[in-house]
Coordinates of C-alpha atoms in Angstrom, one line a residue:
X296 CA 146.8 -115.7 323.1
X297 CA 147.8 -112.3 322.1
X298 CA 150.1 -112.4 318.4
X299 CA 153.3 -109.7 318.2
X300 CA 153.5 -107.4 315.9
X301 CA 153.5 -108.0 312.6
X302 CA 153.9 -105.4 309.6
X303 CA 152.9 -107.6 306.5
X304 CA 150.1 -106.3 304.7
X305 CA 146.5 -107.1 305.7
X306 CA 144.6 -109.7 303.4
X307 CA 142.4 -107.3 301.4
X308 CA 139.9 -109.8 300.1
X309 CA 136.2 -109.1 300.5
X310 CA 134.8 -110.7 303.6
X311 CA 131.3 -111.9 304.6
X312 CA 130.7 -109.8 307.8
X313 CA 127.4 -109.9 310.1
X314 CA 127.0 -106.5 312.0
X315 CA 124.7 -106.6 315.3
X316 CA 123.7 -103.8 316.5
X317 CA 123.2 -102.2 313.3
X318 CA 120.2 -99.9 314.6
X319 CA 123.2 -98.3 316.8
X320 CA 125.2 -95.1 316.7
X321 CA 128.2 -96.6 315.7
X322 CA 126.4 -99.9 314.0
X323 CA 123.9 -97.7 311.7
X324 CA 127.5 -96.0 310.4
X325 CA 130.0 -99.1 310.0
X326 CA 127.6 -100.7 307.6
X327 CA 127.7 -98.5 304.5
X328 CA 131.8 -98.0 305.3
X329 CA 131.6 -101.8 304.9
X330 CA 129.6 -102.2 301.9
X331 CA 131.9 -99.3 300.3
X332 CA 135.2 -101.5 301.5
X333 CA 133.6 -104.0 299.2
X334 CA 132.2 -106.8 301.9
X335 CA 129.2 -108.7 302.3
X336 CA 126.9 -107.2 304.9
X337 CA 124.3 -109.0 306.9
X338 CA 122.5 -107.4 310.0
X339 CA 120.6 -109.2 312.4
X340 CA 117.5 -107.3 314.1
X341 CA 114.8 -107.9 316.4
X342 CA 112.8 -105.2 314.5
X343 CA 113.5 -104.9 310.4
X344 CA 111.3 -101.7 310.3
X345 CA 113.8 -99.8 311.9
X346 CA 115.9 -99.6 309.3
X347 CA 113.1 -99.4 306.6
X348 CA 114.7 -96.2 305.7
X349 CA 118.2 -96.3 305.4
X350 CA 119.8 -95.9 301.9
X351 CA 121.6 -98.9 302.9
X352 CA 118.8 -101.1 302.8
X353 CA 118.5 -103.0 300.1
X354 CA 122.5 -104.0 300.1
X355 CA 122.5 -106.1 303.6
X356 CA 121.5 -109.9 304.5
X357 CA 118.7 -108.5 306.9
X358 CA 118.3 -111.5 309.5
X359 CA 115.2 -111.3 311.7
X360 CA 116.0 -112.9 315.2
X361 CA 117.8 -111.7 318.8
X362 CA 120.9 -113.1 320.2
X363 CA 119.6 -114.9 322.5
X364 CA 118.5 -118.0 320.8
X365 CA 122.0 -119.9 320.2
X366 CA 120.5 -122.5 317.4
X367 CA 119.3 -119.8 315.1
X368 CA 122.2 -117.5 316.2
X369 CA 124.8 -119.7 314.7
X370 CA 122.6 -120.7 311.7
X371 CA 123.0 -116.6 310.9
X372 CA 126.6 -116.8 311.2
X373 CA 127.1 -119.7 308.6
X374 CA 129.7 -118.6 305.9
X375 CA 130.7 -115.0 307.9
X376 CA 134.1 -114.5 308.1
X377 CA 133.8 -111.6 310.5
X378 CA 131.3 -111.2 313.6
X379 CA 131.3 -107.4 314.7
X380 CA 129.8 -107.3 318.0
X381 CA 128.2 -103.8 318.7
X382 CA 125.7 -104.8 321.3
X383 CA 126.0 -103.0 324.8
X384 CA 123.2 -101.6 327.0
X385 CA 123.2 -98.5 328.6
X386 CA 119.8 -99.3 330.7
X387 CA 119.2 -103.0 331.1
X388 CA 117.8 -102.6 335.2
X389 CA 119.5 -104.8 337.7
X390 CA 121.6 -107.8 337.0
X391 CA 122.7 -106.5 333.9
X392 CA 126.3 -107.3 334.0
X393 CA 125.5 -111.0 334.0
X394 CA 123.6 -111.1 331.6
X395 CA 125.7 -109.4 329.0
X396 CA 128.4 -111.6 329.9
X397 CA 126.1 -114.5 329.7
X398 CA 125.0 -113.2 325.9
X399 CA 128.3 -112.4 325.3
X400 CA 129.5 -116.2 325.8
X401 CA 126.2 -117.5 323.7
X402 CA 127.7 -115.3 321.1
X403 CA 131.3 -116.7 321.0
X404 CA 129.8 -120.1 321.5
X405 CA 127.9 -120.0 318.2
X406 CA 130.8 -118.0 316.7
X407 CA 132.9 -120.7 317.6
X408 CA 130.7 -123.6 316.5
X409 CA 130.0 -121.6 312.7
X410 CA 133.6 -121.2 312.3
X411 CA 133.8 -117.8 312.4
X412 CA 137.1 -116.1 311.8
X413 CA 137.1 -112.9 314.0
X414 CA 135.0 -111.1 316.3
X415 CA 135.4 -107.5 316.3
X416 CA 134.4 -105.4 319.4
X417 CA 134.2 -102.2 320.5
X418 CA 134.8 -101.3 324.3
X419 CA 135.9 -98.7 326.6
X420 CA 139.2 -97.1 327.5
X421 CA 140.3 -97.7 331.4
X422 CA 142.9 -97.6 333.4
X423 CA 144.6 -100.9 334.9
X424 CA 143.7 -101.7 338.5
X425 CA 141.0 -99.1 339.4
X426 CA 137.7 -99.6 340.7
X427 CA 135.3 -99.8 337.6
X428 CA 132.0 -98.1 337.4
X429 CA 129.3 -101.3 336.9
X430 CA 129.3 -100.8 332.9
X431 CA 132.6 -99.9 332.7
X432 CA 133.1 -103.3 334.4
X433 CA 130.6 -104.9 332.3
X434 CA 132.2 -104.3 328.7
X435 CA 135.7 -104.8 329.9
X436 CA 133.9 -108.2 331.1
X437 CA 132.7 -108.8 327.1
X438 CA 136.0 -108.1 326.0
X439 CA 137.5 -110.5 327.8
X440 CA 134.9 -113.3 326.9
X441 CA 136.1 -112.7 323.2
X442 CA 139.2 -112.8 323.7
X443 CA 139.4 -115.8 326.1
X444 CA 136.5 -117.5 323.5
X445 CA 138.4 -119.7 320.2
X446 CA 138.0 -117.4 318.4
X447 CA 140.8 -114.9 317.4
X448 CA 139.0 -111.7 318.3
X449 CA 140.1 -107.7 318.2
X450 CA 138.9 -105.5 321.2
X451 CA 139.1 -101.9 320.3
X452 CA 139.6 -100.0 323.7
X453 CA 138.0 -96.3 322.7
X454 CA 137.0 -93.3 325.4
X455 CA 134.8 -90.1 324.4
X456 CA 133.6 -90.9 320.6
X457 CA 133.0 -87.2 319.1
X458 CA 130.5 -86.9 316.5
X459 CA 127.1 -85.7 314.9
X460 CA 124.7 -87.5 317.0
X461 CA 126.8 -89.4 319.9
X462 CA 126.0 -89.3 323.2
X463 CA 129.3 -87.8 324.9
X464 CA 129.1 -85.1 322.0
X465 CA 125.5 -84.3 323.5
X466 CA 126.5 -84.3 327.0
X467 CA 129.2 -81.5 326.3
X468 CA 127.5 -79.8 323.9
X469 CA 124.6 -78.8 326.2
X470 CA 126.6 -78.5 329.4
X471 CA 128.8 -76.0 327.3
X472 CA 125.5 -73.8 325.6
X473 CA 123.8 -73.7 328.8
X474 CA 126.0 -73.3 331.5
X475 CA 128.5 -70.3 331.2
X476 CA 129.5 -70.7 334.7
X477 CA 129.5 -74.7 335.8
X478 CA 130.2 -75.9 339.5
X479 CA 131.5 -79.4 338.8
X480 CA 132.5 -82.6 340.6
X481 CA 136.4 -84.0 340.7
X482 CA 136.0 -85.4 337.6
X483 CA 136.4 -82.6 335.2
X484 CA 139.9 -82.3 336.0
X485 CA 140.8 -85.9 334.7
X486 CA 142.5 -86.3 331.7
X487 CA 140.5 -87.7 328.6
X488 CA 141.6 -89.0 325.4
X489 CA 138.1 -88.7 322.9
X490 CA 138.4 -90.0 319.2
X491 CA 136.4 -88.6 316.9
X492 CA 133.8 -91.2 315.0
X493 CA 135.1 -91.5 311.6
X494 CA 138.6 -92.6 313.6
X495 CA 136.6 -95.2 315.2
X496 CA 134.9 -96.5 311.7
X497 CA 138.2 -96.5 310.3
X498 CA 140.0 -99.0 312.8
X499 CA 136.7 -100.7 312.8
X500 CA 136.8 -101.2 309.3
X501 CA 140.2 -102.2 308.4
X502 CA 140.0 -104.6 311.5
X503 CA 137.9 -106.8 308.9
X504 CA 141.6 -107.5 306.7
X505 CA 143.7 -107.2 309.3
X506 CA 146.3 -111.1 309.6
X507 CA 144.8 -114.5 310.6
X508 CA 146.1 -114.8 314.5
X509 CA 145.5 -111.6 315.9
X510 CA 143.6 -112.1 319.2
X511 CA 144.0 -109.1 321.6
X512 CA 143.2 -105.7 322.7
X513 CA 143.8 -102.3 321.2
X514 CA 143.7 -98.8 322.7
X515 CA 142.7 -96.1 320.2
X516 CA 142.1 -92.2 320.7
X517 CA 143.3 -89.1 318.8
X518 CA 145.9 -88.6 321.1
X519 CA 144.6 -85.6 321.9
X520 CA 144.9 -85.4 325.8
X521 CA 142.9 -82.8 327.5
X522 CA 140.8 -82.2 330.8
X523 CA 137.1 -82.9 330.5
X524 CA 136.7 -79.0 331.6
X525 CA 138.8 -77.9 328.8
X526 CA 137.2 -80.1 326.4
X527 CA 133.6 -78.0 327.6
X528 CA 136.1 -75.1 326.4
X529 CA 137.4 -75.7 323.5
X530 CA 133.8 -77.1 322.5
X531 CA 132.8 -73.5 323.4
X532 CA 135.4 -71.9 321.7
X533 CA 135.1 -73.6 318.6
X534 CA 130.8 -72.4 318.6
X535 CA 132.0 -69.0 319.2
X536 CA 131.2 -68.9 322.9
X537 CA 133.2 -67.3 325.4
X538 CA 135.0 -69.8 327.7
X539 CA 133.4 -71.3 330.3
X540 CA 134.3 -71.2 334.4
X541 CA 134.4 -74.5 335.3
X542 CA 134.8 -74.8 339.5
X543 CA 136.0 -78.3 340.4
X544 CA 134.6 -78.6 343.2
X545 CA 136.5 -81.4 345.7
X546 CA 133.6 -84.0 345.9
X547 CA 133.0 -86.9 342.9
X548 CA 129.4 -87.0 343.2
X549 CA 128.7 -89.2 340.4
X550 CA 125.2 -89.6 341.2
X551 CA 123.8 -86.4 341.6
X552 CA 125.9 -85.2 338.3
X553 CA 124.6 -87.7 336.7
X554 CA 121.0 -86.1 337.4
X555 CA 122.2 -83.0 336.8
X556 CA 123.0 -83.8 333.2
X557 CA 120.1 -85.6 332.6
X558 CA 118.4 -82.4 333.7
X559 CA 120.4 -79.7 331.2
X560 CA 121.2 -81.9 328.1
X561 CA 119.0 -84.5 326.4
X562 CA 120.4 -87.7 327.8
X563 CA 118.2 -89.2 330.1
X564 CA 119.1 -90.4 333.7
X565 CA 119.3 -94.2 332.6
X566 CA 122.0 -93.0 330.3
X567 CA 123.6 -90.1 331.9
X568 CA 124.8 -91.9 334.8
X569 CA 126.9 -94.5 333.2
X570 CA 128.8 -91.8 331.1
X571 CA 129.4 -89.6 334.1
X572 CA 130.6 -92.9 335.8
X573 CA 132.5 -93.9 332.7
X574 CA 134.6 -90.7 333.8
X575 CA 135.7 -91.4 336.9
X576 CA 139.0 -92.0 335.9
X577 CA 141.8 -90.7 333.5
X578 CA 140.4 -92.3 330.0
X579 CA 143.8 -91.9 328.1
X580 CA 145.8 -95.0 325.6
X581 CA 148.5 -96.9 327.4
X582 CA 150.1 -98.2 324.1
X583 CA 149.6 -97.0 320.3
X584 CA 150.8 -101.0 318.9
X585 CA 147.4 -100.4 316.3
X586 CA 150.0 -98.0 314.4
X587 CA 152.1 -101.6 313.7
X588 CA 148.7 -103.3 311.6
X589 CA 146.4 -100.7 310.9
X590 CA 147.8 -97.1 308.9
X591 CA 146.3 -93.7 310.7
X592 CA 143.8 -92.7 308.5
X593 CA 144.7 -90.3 305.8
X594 CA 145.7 -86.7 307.1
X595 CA 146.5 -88.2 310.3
X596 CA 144.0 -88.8 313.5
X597 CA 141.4 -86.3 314.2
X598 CA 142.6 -83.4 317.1
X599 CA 139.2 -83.0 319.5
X600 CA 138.9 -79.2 318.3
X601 CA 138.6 -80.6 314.8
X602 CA 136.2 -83.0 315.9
X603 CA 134.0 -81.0 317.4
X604 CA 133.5 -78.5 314.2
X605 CA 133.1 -81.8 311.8
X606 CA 130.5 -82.6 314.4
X607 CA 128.8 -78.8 314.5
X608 CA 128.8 -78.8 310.3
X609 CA 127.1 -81.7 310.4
X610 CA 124.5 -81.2 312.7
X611 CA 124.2 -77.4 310.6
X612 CA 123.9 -79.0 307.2
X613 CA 121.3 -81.7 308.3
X614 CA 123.8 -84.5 307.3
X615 CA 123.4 -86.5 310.9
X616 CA 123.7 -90.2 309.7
X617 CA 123.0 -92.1 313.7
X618 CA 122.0 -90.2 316.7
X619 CA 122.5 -92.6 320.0
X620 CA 118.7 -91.4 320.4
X621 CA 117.4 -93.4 317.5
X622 CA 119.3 -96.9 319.2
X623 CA 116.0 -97.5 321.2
X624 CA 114.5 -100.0 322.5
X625 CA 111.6 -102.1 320.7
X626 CA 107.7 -101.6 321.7
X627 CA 104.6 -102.7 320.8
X628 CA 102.7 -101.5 318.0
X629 CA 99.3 -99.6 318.2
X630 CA 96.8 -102.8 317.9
X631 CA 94.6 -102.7 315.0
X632 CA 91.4 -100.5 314.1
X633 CA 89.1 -100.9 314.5
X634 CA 88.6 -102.6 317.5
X635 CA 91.7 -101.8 319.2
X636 CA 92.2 -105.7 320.2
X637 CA 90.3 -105.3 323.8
X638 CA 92.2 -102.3 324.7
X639 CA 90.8 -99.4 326.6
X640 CA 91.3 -96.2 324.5
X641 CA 91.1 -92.7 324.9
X642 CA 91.0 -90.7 321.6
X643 CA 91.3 -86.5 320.6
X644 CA 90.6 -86.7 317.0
X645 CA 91.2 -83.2 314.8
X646 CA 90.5 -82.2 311.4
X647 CA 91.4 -79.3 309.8
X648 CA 90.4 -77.9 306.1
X649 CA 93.7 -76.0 304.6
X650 CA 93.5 -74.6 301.3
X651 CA 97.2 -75.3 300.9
X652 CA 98.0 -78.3 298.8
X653 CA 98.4 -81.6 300.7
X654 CA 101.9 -82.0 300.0
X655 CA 102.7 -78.6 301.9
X656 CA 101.1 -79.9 304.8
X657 CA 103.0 -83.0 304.9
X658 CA 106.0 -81.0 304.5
X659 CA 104.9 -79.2 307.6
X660 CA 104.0 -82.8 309.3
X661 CA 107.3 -84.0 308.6
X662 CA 109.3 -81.3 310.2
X663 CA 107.5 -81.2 313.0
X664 CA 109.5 -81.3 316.6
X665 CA 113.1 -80.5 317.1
X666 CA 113.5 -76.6 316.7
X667 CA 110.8 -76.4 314.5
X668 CA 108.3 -77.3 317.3
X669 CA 105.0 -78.4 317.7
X670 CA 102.9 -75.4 316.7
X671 CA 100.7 -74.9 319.8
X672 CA 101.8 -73.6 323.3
X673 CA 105.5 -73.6 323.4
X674 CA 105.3 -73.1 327.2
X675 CA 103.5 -75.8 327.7
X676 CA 105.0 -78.1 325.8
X677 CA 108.3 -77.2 327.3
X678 CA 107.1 -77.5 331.3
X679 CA 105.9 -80.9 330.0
X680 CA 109.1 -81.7 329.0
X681 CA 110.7 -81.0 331.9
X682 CA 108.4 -82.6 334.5
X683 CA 109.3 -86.0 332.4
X684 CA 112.8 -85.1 332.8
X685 CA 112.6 -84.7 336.4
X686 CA 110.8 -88.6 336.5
X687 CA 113.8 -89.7 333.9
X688 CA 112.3 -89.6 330.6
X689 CA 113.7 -88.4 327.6
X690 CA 111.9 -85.1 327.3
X691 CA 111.9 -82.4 324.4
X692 CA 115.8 -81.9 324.1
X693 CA 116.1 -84.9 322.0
X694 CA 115.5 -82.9 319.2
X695 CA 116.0 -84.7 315.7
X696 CA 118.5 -86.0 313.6
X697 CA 116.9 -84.2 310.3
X698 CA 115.4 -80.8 310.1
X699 CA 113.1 -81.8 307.4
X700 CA 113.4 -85.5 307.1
X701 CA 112.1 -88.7 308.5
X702 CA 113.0 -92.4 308.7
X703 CA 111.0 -95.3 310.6
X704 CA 112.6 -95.4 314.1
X705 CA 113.7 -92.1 314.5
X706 CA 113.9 -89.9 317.2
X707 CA 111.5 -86.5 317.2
X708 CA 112.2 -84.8 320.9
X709 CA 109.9 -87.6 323.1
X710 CA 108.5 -89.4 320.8
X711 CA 109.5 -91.9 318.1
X712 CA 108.7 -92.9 314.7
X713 CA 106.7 -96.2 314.3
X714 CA 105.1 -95.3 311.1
X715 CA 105.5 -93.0 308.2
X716 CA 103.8 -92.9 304.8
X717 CA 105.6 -90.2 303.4
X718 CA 103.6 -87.9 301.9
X719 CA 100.2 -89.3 304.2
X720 CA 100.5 -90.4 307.8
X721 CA 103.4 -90.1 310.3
X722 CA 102.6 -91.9 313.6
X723 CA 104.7 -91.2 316.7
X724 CA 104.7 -93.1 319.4
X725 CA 105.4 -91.5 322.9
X726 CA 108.7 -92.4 325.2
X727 CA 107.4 -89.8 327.7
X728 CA 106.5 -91.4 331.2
X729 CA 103.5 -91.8 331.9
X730 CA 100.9 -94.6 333.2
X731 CA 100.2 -95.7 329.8
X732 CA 101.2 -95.9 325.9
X733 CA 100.7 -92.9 324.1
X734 CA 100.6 -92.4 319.7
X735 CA 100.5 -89.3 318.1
X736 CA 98.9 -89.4 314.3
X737 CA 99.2 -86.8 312.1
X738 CA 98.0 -87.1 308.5
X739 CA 97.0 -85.3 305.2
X740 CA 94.9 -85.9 302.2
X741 CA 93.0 -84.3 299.1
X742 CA 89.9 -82.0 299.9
X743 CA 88.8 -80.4 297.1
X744 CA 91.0 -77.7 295.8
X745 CA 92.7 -77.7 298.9
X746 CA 93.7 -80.7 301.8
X747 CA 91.9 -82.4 304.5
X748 CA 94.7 -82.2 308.2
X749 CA 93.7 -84.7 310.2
X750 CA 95.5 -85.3 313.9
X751 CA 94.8 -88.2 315.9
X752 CA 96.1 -88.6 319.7
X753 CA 95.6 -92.1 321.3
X754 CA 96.4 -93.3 324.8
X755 CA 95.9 -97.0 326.2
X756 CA 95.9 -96.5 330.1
X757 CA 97.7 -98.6 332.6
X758 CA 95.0 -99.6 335.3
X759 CA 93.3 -96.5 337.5
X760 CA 96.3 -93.9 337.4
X761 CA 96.4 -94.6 333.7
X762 CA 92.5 -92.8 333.8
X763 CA 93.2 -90.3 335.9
X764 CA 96.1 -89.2 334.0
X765 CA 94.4 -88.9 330.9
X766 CA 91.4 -86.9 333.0
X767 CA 94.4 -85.0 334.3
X768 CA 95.4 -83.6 330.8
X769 CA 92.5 -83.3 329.4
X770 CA 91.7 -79.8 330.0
X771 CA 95.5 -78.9 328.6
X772 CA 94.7 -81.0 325.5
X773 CA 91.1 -79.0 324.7
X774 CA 93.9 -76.3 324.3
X775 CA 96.7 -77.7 323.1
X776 CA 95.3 -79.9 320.0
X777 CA 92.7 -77.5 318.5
X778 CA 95.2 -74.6 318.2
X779 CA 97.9 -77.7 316.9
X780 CA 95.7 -78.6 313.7
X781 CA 95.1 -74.8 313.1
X782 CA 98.7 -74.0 313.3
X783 CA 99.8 -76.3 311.1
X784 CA 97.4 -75.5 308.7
X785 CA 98.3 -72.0 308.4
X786 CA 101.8 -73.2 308.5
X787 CA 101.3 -75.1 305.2
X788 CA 99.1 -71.9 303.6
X789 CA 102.5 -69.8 304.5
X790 CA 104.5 -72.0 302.7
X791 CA 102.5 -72.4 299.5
X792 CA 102.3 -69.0 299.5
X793 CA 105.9 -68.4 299.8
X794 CA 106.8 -71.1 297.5
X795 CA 104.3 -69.4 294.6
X796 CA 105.6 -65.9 295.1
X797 CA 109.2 -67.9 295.0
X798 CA 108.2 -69.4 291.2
X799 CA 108.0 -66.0 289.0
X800 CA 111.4 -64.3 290.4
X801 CA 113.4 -67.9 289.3
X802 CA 111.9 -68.0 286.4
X803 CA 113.0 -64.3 285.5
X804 CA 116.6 -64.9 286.8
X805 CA 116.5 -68.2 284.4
X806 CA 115.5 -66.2 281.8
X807 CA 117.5 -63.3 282.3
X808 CA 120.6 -65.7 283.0
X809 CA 119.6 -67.4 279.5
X810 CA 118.9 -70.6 281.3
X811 CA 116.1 -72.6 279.6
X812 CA 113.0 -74.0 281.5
X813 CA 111.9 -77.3 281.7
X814 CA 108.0 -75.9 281.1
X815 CA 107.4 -76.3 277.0

């Protein structure tokens, strides 16, 4: 039953929060703004590695179980005053609205039975009465189930989220960089109200203190109304790029635009769809009552122009906190060495001598991917990339969310981080399709005066095509990997090299600025 407004301050006293989806775009970013607000954070996670290296880490509850199992489930939520429910799927296959309704329920259930003061949630702005796209449908659906659950629960109603790293960002941003002239369905002319991320953490934060007895819904956006094709323009603008043609052409197409953008930008077709779907319809608020309980941010809401260049420093600085790419789904690991646990394997094993020091080469290793790239072949690396786009893999425009950093879980173009010793051994495992499971090893040690490179590819084939796949690349890889482990080599001589002719000219501006050295 939905409270009226109500202007009394919110209770500011620390709260005992548990965060799901904490792995997420918007999840990985609430935490710290949580832990800085001064509550008590616990995440639960299928997978605890994936967040082995956030700075965050060693502050949260970590909680190793799914939502699906309701006993354990509401032994989590003992003692939380606040349940923040950031789970939604983009790419759960067939029958997935039920069972996110169904999980949703389980949720509320335990919620209900831990005594759990609030449930916070996160869903999407739509218009009353229209014909819902499925996952529209399906977190309106969730909303609901809070709302109608016991307990009191706040459903933030949010449209395009702007930021370093999201999703929608991505989706303009390469429609706009690649396309100066863009045919386009129906759609681009409806009106869209996007909020830019820190707008979203805000409201999501404060939601924490907000009065006892609030259970209902509330739209929020920058109030910033503009055309999807003019937000492709004033994204272009504020890169420096000249305007865009956008032709609305007088079809919807949802389907084939939705391969179309999985084709140009680095969302792949299992995500691209549901955001083209998701825009359908005008995506604007119908009321602005969260003004009433919870104070705009300060210097006001964030226009979508300013957005979009908070968004571009970010990405230009290296200072991308979440991407949506690095919310993936869990895998299995590589089995053991040295028998491989039964499996059928097919190795190319490289070493490489470098007389550059091994901590050049990992420096190398580490910023390998994204626009660095992967030192061998560019061409066919990219033609690779794009034959997995056209079968709806992620391909090589993933990029990365660091130029020169990693974290376990992470995203590097089609691959993902399973394992990373810094300084030793990165291990990538492949999200590329193919008829198999694919790792990438890439390591470096002490030889001598110098370092030992060594790169390791592994594949575990699925039944015949599996073989003849790997038979299939072969030749490419006798090319491909050789040249790899030589490039990379040379790459980490280069930047010894660079670094030592680097260490005489600061230590004559030190001197020469009167600034002592550390060296006695």
């Amino acid at each position: 039953m939905q409270s009226s407004p109500n202007q009394s301050s919110p209770n500011q006293a620390s709260k005992t929060v548990l965060v799901t989806g904490a792995t997420g775009y918007i999840g990985g970013r609430l935490v710290p703004r949580l832990l800085e607000a001064g509550h008590r954070v616990k995440v639960v996670l299928r997978s605890p590695q994936k967040i082995a290296d956030v700075p965050w880490h060693d502050d949260v509850e970590i909680i190793t179980d799914s939502l699906s199992d309701a006993g354990s489930l509401e032994n989590a939520l003992q003692g939380v005053d606040v349940l923040y429910y950031l789970v939604h799927s983009m790419a759960s296959g067939s029958g997935f609205e039920a069972k996110e309704e169904a999980m949703a329920r389980l949720v509320a259930d335990a919620a209900t039975r831990a005594y759990v003061n609030r449930i916070i949630y996160l869903g999407g702005l739509h218009p009353e009465n229209a014909e819902l796209s499925t996952h529209m449908r399906s977190r309106e659906t969730v909303g609901r189930v809070f709302l109608e659950s016991e307990v009191n629960s706040i459903v933030f109603q949010a449209g395009v989220v702007i930021g370093s790293g999201s999703a929608s960002f991505e989706m303009i941003r390469h429609l706009a960089d690649t396309l100066p002239v863009m045919p386009a369905p129906s759609w681009v002319n409806n009106r869209i109200e996007a909020i830019a991320v820190r707008d979203v953490l805000h409201y999501l934060v404060a939601a924490a203190t907000l009065p006892d007895g609030l259970n209902r819904t509330f739209d929020i956006g920058s109030r910033d109304v503009l055309k999807y094709k003019d937000m492709m323009n004033e994204y272009a603008v504020e890169r420096g790029l000249p305007r865009r043609l956008v032709i609305a052409l007088p079809v919807p197409a949802p389907k084939l635009a939705g391969l179309w953008v999985a084709l140009v930008t680095p969302i792949p077709l299992s995500m691209s769809l549901p955001l083209v779907q998701s825009l359908q319809h005008d995506a604007v608020s119908r009321e602005h009552d969260v003004d009433h309980y919870i104070p705009q941010p300060d210097g006001g809401l964030t226009p979508y122009r300013r957005a979009v260049a908070l968004a571009l420093g970010k990405e230009r600085d290296g200072q991308v906190e979440t991407t949506w790419a690095n919310a993936g789904i869990d895998a299995d690991p590589l089995p053991s060495d040295p028998d491989w646990a039964g499996y059928k394997v097919f190795l190319d094993e490289r070493t490489f001598h470098s007389d550059a020091k091994p901590e050049h080469v990992w420096t190398i290793i580490e910023g390998i991917g994204g626009k660095n790239g992967w030192y061998s072949l560019p061409l066919a690396w990219r033609v690779r990339g794009w034959l997995d786009k056209l079968t709806g893999g992620a391909g090589l425009l993933r990029g990365r969310r660091h130029p020169k950093k990693l974290g376990s879980g992470e995203v590097v173009d089609w691959w993902r981080v399973e394992a990373i010793d810094r300084g030793h051994l990165l291990r990538l495992r492949a999200e590329m399709r193919a008829p198999g499971r694919a790792w990438l090893e890439l390591a470096a040690e002490p030889d001598g005066g110098g370092s030992l490179y060594k790169q390791r590819a592994i594949f575990f084939p699925r039944g015949l095509a599996g073989r003849l796949y790997w038979l299939g690349v072969y030749p490419f890889h006798g090319i491909i990997f050789p040249s790899m482990a030589r490039n990379i080599s040379a790459a980490a001589s280069a930047l010894q090299e660079a670094q030592q002719e680097a260490a005489p000219n600061e230590r004559e501006q030190q001197a020469g600025s009167g600034v002592a050295s550390d060296t006695p």
